[in-house]
């Protein structure tokens, strides 16, 4: 929606000079995810997940590449975690996530994919 000079913004601020014509379309990000957890043994669990973001092209010019953050784009991520309960209140976990971005969601990135490993030990109260 175009804003006019004199419009009131969040916090009660009055806008004197306004130009929001660069974003003529609403930005829409659709998010979906799914996952599962499986008890391999009474002490070992495996969990997997999939995550997806889809963004529309919301700039003045429609595009589907990485030339601008306003272009349509996607993010896909996959995760896997192994959890081992070695004592009543302690467990150890090992996990990895792979993610990749494309289109507008990749604008400004030097690398469009990433591998993120993690490991740790937890104490449960």
XYZ file of N, CA and C in Angstrom:
375
model
N 0.847 -1.159 0.000
C 0.000 0.000 0.000
C 0.903 1.236 0.000
N 0.681 2.165 -0.912
C 1.501 3.379 -0.940
C 1.281 4.232 0.310
N 2.356 4.790 0.821
C 2.276 5.694 1.969
C 2.388 7.129 1.491
N 1.674 8.011 2.166
C 1.724 9.430 1.823
C 2.436 10.196 2.925
N 2.970 11.354 2.574
C 3.563 12.227 3.582
C 2.493 12.576 4.607
N 2.881 12.515 5.885
C 1.931 12.771 6.964
C 1.345 11.512 7.565
N 1.659 10.343 6.974
C 1.165 9.073 7.530
C 1.844 8.808 8.866
N 1.137 8.136 9.762
C 1.686 7.777 11.068
C 2.197 6.348 11.007
N 3.430 6.138 11.485
C 4.071 4.833 11.454
C 4.025 4.203 12.844
N 4.579 3.015 12.974
C 4.655 2.328 14.259
C 5.395 3.214 15.247
N 4.885 3.331 16.439
C 5.510 4.159 17.460
C 5.021 5.593 17.436
N 4.086 5.906 16.539
C 3.538 7.252 16.490
C 4.371 8.251 15.718
N 5.344 7.803 14.956
C 6.173 8.713 14.173
C 5.413 9.191 12.942
N 5.549 10.454 12.602
C 4.928 11.010 11.407
C 5.953 10.973 10.278
N 5.567 10.397 9.163
C 6.457 10.275 8.012
C 6.366 11.536 7.161
N 7.501 12.189 6.944
C 7.516 13.430 6.178
C 7.751 13.154 4.692
N 8.765 12.340 4.366
C 9.086 12.020 2.986
C 9.055 10.502 2.851
N 8.262 10.021 1.930
C 8.035 8.581 1.817
C 8.254 8.139 0.384
N 8.972 7.000 0.228
C 9.108 6.385 -1.077
C 9.167 4.885 -0.860
N 8.061 4.227 -1.020
C 8.049 2.774 -0.916
C 7.565 2.151 -2.223
N 7.851 2.807 -3.331
C 7.399 2.307 -4.627
C 8.281 1.178 -5.161
N 9.409 0.893 -4.502
C 10.289 -0.185 -4.962
C 9.688 -1.562 -4.690
N 8.805 -1.648 -3.729
C 8.201 -2.931 -3.349
C 6.715 -2.892 -3.661
N 6.397 -3.095 -4.927
C 5.008 -2.968 -5.374
C 4.189 -4.232 -5.105
N 4.845 -5.314 -4.756
C 4.161 -6.568 -4.450
C 4.442 -6.957 -3.006
N 3.485 -7.618 -2.369
C 3.693 -8.103 -1.006
C 4.759 -9.199 -1.008
N 5.606 -9.192 0.030
C 6.599 -10.249 0.200
C 5.901 -11.426 0.873
N 5.993 -12.590 0.253
C 5.369 -13.798 0.793
C 6.441 -14.871 0.917
N 6.612 -15.373 2.133
C 7.521 -16.497 2.357
C 6.686 -17.660 2.862
N 6.718 -18.748 2.135
C 6.008 -19.955 2.539
C 7.017 -20.896 3.182
N 6.678 -21.403 4.376
C 7.568 -22.256 5.154
C 6.910 -23.615 5.351
N 7.675 -24.674 5.144
C 7.180 -26.036 5.375
C 8.300 -26.843 6.016
N 7.942 -27.766 6.858
C 8.942 -28.647 7.466
C 8.288 -29.961 7.843
N 9.109 -30.959 7.952
C 8.657 -32.271 8.393
C 9.836 -32.957 9.075
N 9.539 -33.944 9.884
C 10.604 -34.655 10.564
C 10.095 -35.928 11.210
N 11.026 -36.732 11.635
C 10.683 -37.988 12.288
C 11.769 -38.345 13.290
N 11.359 -39.060 14.328
C 12.298 -39.548 15.335
C 12.037 -41.044 15.503
N 13.105 -41.822 15.579
C 12.979 -43.271 15.679
C 13.888 -43.784 16.785
N 13.341 -44.596 17.683
C 14.132 -45.210 18.759
C 14.754 -46.496 18.222
N 16.045 -46.447 17.936
C 16.762 -47.610 17.406
C 16.896 -48.664 18.499
N 17.287 -48.231 19.695
C 17.353 -49.066 20.892
C 16.764 -48.235 22.031
N 16.584 -48.799 23.228
C 16.091 -47.980 24.332
C 17.012 -46.803 24.698
N 18.273 -46.835 24.268
C 19.212 -45.761 24.595
C 19.619 -44.890 23.417
N 19.263 -45.269 22.194
C 19.694 -44.538 20.998
C 18.478 -44.123 20.159
N 18.420 -42.818 19.860
C 17.380 -42.272 18.977
C 18.037 -41.656 17.754
N 17.358 -41.755 16.623
C 17.755 -41.056 15.401
C 16.625 -40.119 15.019
N 16.970 -38.922 14.586
C 15.970 -37.956 14.148
C 16.422 -37.345 12.831
N 15.461 -37.079 11.956
C 15.749 -36.460 10.665
C 14.708 -35.376 10.412
N 15.107 -34.354 9.687
C 14.191 -33.272 9.375
C 14.468 -32.676 8.017
N 13.424 -32.069 7.445
C 13.521 -31.353 6.174
C 12.801 -30.024 6.347
N 13.423 -28.941 5.874
C 12.881 -27.596 6.014
C 12.935 -26.906 4.648
N 11.874 -26.176 4.301
C 11.808 -25.498 3.002
C 11.220 -24.105 3.174
N 11.883 -23.106 2.579
C 11.341 -21.745 2.478
C 11.196 -21.436 0.998
N 10.076 -20.830 0.634
C 9.868 -20.373 -0.732
C 9.448 -18.913 -0.706
N 10.187 -18.070 -1.410
C 9.908 -16.630 -1.430
C 9.470 -16.215 -2.825
N 8.457 -15.334 -2.891
C 8.025 -14.811 -4.181
C 8.910 -13.640 -4.602
N 8.773 -13.215 -5.838
C 9.455 -12.025 -6.331
C 8.600 -10.825 -5.955
N 9.128 -9.921 -5.113
C 8.302 -8.837 -4.600
C 8.823 -7.453 -4.958
N 9.785 -7.366 -5.837
C 10.306 -6.067 -6.251
C 9.498 -5.488 -7.388
N 9.915 -4.308 -7.854
C 9.235 -3.648 -8.961
C 9.396 -4.460 -10.253
N 10.541 -5.151 -10.379
C 10.802 -5.980 -11.551
C 10.810 -7.442 -11.117
N 10.050 -8.296 -11.779
C 9.988 -9.716 -11.445
C 11.275 -10.416 -11.870
N 11.823 -11.252 -10.972
C 13.047 -11.985 -11.283
C 13.090 -13.269 -10.461
N 13.907 -14.219 -10.910
C 14.031 -15.502 -10.227
C 15.490 -15.916 -10.081
N 16.400 -14.946 -10.086
C 17.815 -15.264 -9.941
C 18.351 -14.623 -8.662
N 19.662 -14.642 -8.469
C 20.270 -14.107 -7.247
C 20.741 -12.662 -7.412
N 20.221 -11.948 -8.420
C 20.669 -10.579 -8.665
C 20.189 -9.601 -7.599
N 19.106 -9.932 -6.886
C 18.583 -9.051 -5.833
C 17.840 -9.891 -4.804
N 17.809 -9.396 -3.569
C 17.094 -10.107 -2.506
C 15.591 -10.098 -2.727
N 15.103 -9.256 -3.632
C 13.668 -9.194 -3.921
C 13.229 -10.225 -4.961
N 14.181 -10.967 -5.530
C 13.841 -12.013 -6.501
C 13.264 -13.232 -5.778
N 12.493 -14.025 -6.502
C 11.972 -15.256 -5.900
C 13.134 -16.201 -5.631
N 12.991 -17.028 -4.599
C 14.071 -17.938 -4.255
C 13.628 -19.004 -3.279
N 14.543 -19.916 -2.977
C 14.242 -21.034 -2.083
C 15.391 -21.291 -1.124
N 15.048 -21.909 -0.011
C 16.018 -22.461 0.927
C 15.552 -23.869 1.244
N 16.451 -24.835 1.144
C 16.168 -26.215 1.521
C 17.235 -26.653 2.512
N 16.798 -27.316 3.581
C 17.746 -27.791 4.597
C 17.342 -29.195 5.028
N 18.356 -30.013 5.301
C 18.166 -31.395 5.709
C 18.993 -31.619 6.971
N 18.422 -32.292 7.962
C 19.166 -32.519 9.201
C 19.065 -33.973 9.639
N 20.080 -34.413 10.373
C 20.128 -35.755 10.937
C 20.817 -35.658 12.294
N 20.214 -36.291 13.324
C 20.756 -36.255 14.685
C 20.712 -37.657 15.275
N 21.789 -38.042 15.947
C 21.823 -39.279 16.736
C 21.970 -38.876 18.201
N 21.149 -39.472 19.067
C 21.136 -39.132 20.493
C 21.323 -40.420 21.298
N 22.321 -40.427 22.178
C 22.641 -41.604 22.987
C 22.531 -41.244 24.467
N 21.625 -41.927 25.178
C 21.459 -41.735 26.621
C 22.358 -42.741 27.344
N 23.503 -42.254 27.853
C 24.466 -43.158 28.479
C 24.326 -43.227 29.995
N 23.522 -42.380 30.593
C 23.237 -42.415 32.030
C 21.817 -41.878 32.221
N 21.295 -42.006 33.447
C 19.906 -41.607 33.700
C 19.635 -40.157 33.318
N 20.539 -39.245 33.631
C 20.326 -37.822 33.379
C 21.259 -37.227 32.316
N 22.075 -38.048 31.687
C 23.025 -37.550 30.695
C 22.783 -38.199 29.338
N 22.915 -37.395 28.295
C 22.927 -37.949 26.946
C 23.918 -37.169 26.098
N 24.373 -37.797 25.033
C 25.285 -37.178 24.082
C 24.620 -37.204 22.716
N 24.865 -36.180 21.930
C 24.248 -36.105 20.610
C 25.280 -35.706 19.568
N 25.006 -36.101 18.351
C 25.842 -35.793 17.202
C 24.892 -35.500 16.051
N 25.064 -34.369 15.410
C 24.145 -34.009 14.341
C 24.827 -33.263 13.220
N 24.121 -33.170 12.111
C 24.608 -32.430 10.958
C 23.398 -31.859 10.204
N 23.574 -30.659 9.666
C 22.550 -30.056 8.812
C 23.216 -29.568 7.536
N 22.566 -29.852 6.429
C 23.008 -29.360 5.126
C 21.934 -28.402 4.629
N 22.329 -27.212 4.196
C 21.358 -26.254 3.664
C 21.877 -25.658 2.362
N 20.924 -25.254 1.523
C 21.260 -24.621 0.257
C 20.220 -23.548 -0.051
N 20.679 -22.439 -0.602
C 19.787 -21.346 -0.993
C 19.927 -21.109 -2.484
N 18.855 -20.577 -3.088
C 18.863 -20.284 -4.520
C 18.001 -19.050 -4.771
N 18.227 -18.421 -5.895
C 17.438 -17.251 -6.277
C 17.671 -16.084 -5.331
N 16.615 -15.333 -5.038
C 16.712 -14.152 -4.191
C 17.207 -14.437 -2.790
N 16.945 -15.620 -2.269
C 17.440 -15.956 -0.934
C 18.944 -16.216 -0.933
N 19.550 -16.320 -2.113
C 21.000 -16.496 -2.221
C 21.717 -15.187 -2.548
N 20.973 -14.100 -2.695
C 21.581 -12.808 -3.051
C 22.573 -12.387 -1.968
N 23.794 -12.097 -2.366
C 24.817 -11.660 -1.435
C 25.658 -12.772 -0.836
N 25.293 -14.009 -1.046
C 26.068 -15.123 -0.496
C 27.239 -15.457 -1.418
N 28.402 -15.734 -0.841
C 29.529 -16.216 -1.629
C 29.360 -17.697 -1.946
N 28.819 -18.454 -0.991
C 28.567 -19.889 -1.167
C 27.088 -20.130 -0.908
N 26.461 -20.909 -1.746
C 25.015 -21.111 -1.623
C 24.653 -22.387 -0.875
N 25.642 -23.134 -0.408
C 25.336 -24.308 0.408
C 26.237 -24.316 1.644
N 25.814 -25.062 2.657
C 26.520 -25.059 3.931
C 26.307 -26.390 4.633
N 27.346 -26.873 5.293
C 27.248 -28.063 6.147
C 27.575 -27.619 7.563
N 26.651 -27.891 8.501
C 26.811 -27.447 9.888
C 26.772 -28.654 10.824
N 27.940 -29.116 11.293
C 27.945 -30.219 12.243
C 27.797 -29.691 13.677
N 27.321 -30.534 14.572
C 27.228 -30.183 15.994
C 27.364 -31.440 16.832
N 27.860 -31.261 18.033
C 27.966 -32.363 18.988
C 27.899 -31.787 20.388
N 27.475 -32.582 21.336
C 27.394 -32.072 22.693
C 26.948 -33.121 23.671
N 26.975 -32.729 24.954
C 26.513 -33.558 26.056
C 25.507 -32.730 26.844
N 24.391 -33.366 27.252
C 23.348 -32.682 28.017
C 23.152 -33.316 29.370
N 22.831 -32.461 30.341
C 22.379 -32.908 31.655
C 20.909 -32.526 31.771
N 20.056 -33.500 32.016
C 18.619 -33.256 32.136
C 18.212 -33.226 33.607
N 17.521 -32.182 33.995
C 17.057 -32.041 35.383
C 15.854 -32.911 35.646
